[in-house]
Amino acid sequence: MRVDVQHTVLYLNPKPDDDEQKVKTQRPRSADQPGVFQAQTGDPAAEEWSQWSVCSLTCGQGWQVRSRSCVSSPYGTLCSGPLRETRLCNNTATCPVEGQWLDWATWSQCSVTCGSGTQQRQRRCSVSVHGWAECKGPHAETRECTNPSCGGGGNWGAWNHWSLCSKTCDSGWQRRFRMCEGTGIQGYPCEGSGEEVRSCNDKKCPAPHEICKDEYQVAMTWKRASAGETVYNKCPSNATGSASRRCLLDANGVAYWGPPSFARCVSLEYRYLHLSLREHLAKGQRTLAGEGMSQIVRSLLELMSRKNYYSGDLLFSVEILRNVTDTFKRATYIPAPDDVQIVSLMLDIENLEKWEDAHQVSPGSVLLMRVVEDFIHLIGEAQKPFQSFLVVTNNLIITIQREPVSAVSSDINFPMKGRRGMKDWARSADDKLFIPKEVFTLSSDESDDTPYFVIGAILYRTLGLIMPPPKDPFVISSKILTVTVRPLPKPTEPLVSVELAPLLNGTTDPQCVVWENGNP
């Protein structure tokens, strides 16, 4: 029988170096093998090293530590070497930098206007987006402040604004406050009260039948409103401005929506035309400005011919014509009589409701009359002496004459019904004007400077219906006839004769015609 034996031989060195114990071991071998020893060195009484600790710093360079313990044996403590080891470590994270305080703000006003109070000031910390830490230290400071001592009675400051009314109807209340200067509190040491209360919105709340309900019309939603209120909406997408609609009461006290108003709506095409007008007005050369105005007139005539516009477009067109006429006064371009067709289209009876709507914003038809008068004299100044122009449209007749001051050729009869090109409505009209030629005399001071008269007469077919309603309900409506003479003749004995036929065709809302003696 054969047995393999493992021998472990322990040798003790009688003179160990540094009191260290050397251990020699032999790996397992067969009993028949010769004894060959292979030594291992170490501390048999020491445990294994621990894991390295976490780095002492979370950023930058720090330290790591590991340790081991020494185990006692029957032969004493035989451990050698250190029981603790240290090494450097580096974290990849960038260490944050402490934030920097900005300058202190100025001190606040003293908390009181008399006596002792306090003031405060603050500062801000400048912190970077990446890797900056908060600033250290306080962000605010407080100090005492002293004002002259408070007297026996304070002074009231100004009242602040009234608050909103607590109710929209059926009598609510509002309140406002004031501060007693020098104390920062209400009512001390000032005499009187620091609060006022008053009633507001005393009107009665509308009954259900006095309220217009939500309604969708003209591609708009009109929100509910009580009688007498006006609701606003944005104009349709092809225009700018605001549309409005008023909630009304009928004879039985029941609320209903009135028609929408587009007097503040301007179509985009008219808006663009106005921008083009401004560009031409900015031109420095008179000739270029005049030619630009000619193009504006043609474009406006084209837009008006479409008959698709808002009431606000009518007012806007009056403003465009006014600018055009003012430019013609300074430019070399002379307007043509055919340009009057724009005015005729604007005064078409189909626009009656639009003019009524427009008059809520501006008396546009009255302004249009003044523009036409200026327009007439621009044409008249370009005429030759004794020459006359006649313009006849569906809605107005205009005659323009240029006569020498020294010798007006003949009396003026208007309209001349037998003249060629006259419209049927003018031939059958009973309205007429007679101006004796003796009227046209100037004072001696003006006769040398002004060699010619420009005489313009206009008969409007529809303007009497379009004008704003008269204040006097007893006036009689008629066509409107205007006469303009430049320069003004001096008053003479012969009288100007005007005959206007009233409109009696069942008109329930007659328009006003006024003869102003003091304004020839």
CSV table of N, CA and C in Angstrom, one decimal, residues 404-406 436-447 450 452-456 483-494 519-520:
chain,number,residue,atom,x,y,z
A,404,PRO,N,-63.3,136.2,-68.1
A,404,PRO,CA,-62.4,137.3,-67.7
A,404,PRO,C,-63.2,138.2,-66.7
A,405,VAL,N,-62.4,138.7,-65.7
A,405,VAL,CA,-63.0,139.6,-64.7
A,405,VAL,C,-63.6,140.9,-65.4
A,406,SER,N,-62.9,141.3,-66.4
A,406,SER,CA,-63.3,142.6,-67.1
A,406,SER,C,-64.6,142.5,-67.8
A,436,PRO,N,-77.1,136.7,-62.7
A,436,PRO,CA,-76.9,137.8,-63.7
A,436,PRO,C,-75.4,138.1,-63.8
A,437,LYS,N,-75.0,138.5,-65.0
A,437,LYS,CA,-73.6,138.7,-65.2
A,437,LYS,C,-73.1,139.9,-64.4
A,438,GLU,N,-74.0,140.8,-64.0
A,438,GLU,CA,-73.6,142.0,-63.2
A,438,GLU,C,-73.0,141.6,-61.8
A,439,VAL,N,-73.3,140.4,-61.4
A,439,VAL,CA,-72.8,140.0,-60.1
A,439,VAL,C,-71.3,139.9,-60.1
A,440,PHE,N,-70.7,139.6,-61.2
A,440,PHE,CA,-69.3,139.3,-61.2
A,440,PHE,C,-68.5,140.5,-61.4
A,441,THR,N,-68.3,141.2,-60.3
A,441,THR,CA,-67.5,142.4,-60.2
A,441,THR,C,-66.6,142.3,-59.0
A,442,LEU,N,-65.3,142.8,-59.1
A,442,LEU,CA,-64.4,142.7,-58.0
A,442,LEU,C,-64.1,144.1,-57.4
A,443,SER,N,-63.6,144.1,-56.2
A,443,SER,CA,-63.2,145.4,-55.7
A,443,SER,C,-61.9,145.8,-56.4
A,444,SER,N,-61.6,147.1,-56.4
A,444,SER,CA,-60.5,147.7,-57.1
A,444,SER,C,-59.2,147.1,-56.7
A,445,ASP,N,-59.1,146.6,-55.4
A,445,ASP,CA,-57.8,146.1,-54.9
A,445,ASP,C,-57.5,144.7,-55.6
A,446,GLU,N,-58.6,144.0,-55.9
A,446,GLU,CA,-58.4,142.6,-56.4
A,446,GLU,C,-58.4,142.5,-57.9
A,447,SER,N,-58.9,143.5,-58.6
A,447,SER,CA,-59.1,143.4,-60.0
A,447,SER,C,-57.8,143.3,-60.8
A,450,THR,N,-56.3,139.4,-60.1
A,450,THR,CA,-57.1,138.3,-60.5
A,450,THR,C,-57.8,138.6,-61.9
A,452,TYR,N,-59.3,136.4,-64.0
A,452,TYR,CA,-60.3,135.5,-64.4
A,452,TYR,C,-61.2,135.1,-63.2
A,453,PHE,N,-62.4,134.8,-63.5
A,453,PHE,CA,-63.3,134.1,-62.6
A,453,PHE,C,-63.4,132.7,-63.0
A,454,VAL,N,-63.4,131.8,-62.0
A,454,VAL,CA,-63.8,130.4,-62.2
A,454,VAL,C,-65.1,130.1,-61.5
A,455,ILE,N,-66.1,129.8,-62.3
A,455,ILE,CA,-67.5,129.6,-61.8
A,455,ILE,C,-67.9,128.2,-62.0
A,456,GLY,N,-68.3,127.6,-60.9
A,456,GLY,CA,-68.7,126.2,-60.9
A,456,GLY,C,-70.1,126.0,-60.3
A,483,VAL,N,-73.2,126.5,-55.8
A,483,VAL,CA,-72.5,127.4,-56.7
A,483,VAL,C,-71.2,127.9,-56.0
A,484,THR,N,-70.1,127.8,-56.7
A,484,THR,CA,-68.8,128.3,-56.1
A,484,THR,C,-68.2,129.2,-57.1
A,485,VAL,N,-67.7,130.4,-56.7
A,485,VAL,CA,-67.0,131.4,-57.5
A,485,VAL,C,-65.7,131.8,-56.8
A,486,ARG,N,-64.7,131.7,-57.6
A,486,ARG,CA,-63.4,132.2,-57.1
A,486,ARG,C,-62.7,133.0,-58.1
A,487,PRO,N,-62.2,134.2,-57.7
A,487,PRO,CA,-62.3,134.8,-56.3
A,487,PRO,C,-63.8,135.3,-56.1
A,488,LEU,N,-64.1,135.5,-54.8
A,488,LEU,CA,-65.4,135.9,-54.5
A,488,LEU,C,-65.7,137.3,-55.0
A,489,PRO,N,-66.8,137.5,-55.7
A,489,PRO,CA,-67.2,138.8,-56.2
A,489,PRO,C,-67.7,139.7,-55.0
A,490,LYS,N,-67.7,141.0,-55.1
A,490,LYS,CA,-68.2,141.8,-54.1
A,490,LYS,C,-69.7,141.9,-54.1
A,491,PRO,N,-70.4,142.1,-53.0
A,491,PRO,CA,-71.8,142.1,-53.0
A,491,PRO,C,-72.3,143.2,-53.9
A,492,THR,N,-73.3,142.9,-54.7
A,492,THR,CA,-73.9,143.9,-55.7
A,492,THR,C,-75.5,143.8,-55.5
A,493,GLU,N,-76.1,144.7,-56.2
A,493,GLU,CA,-77.6,144.8,-56.1
A,493,GLU,C,-78.3,143.6,-56.8
A,494,PRO,N,-77.9,143.1,-58.0
A,494,PRO,CA,-78.6,142.0,-58.6
A,494,PRO,C,-78.6,140.8,-57.7
A,519,ASN,N,-72.8,133.2,-46.0
A,519,ASN,CA,-71.7,132.5,-46.6
A,519,ASN,C,-71.9,132.2,-48.1
A,520,PRO,N,-71.7,133.2,-49.0
A,520,PRO,CA,-72.0,133.0,-50.4
A,520,PRO,C,-71.2,131.9,-51.0
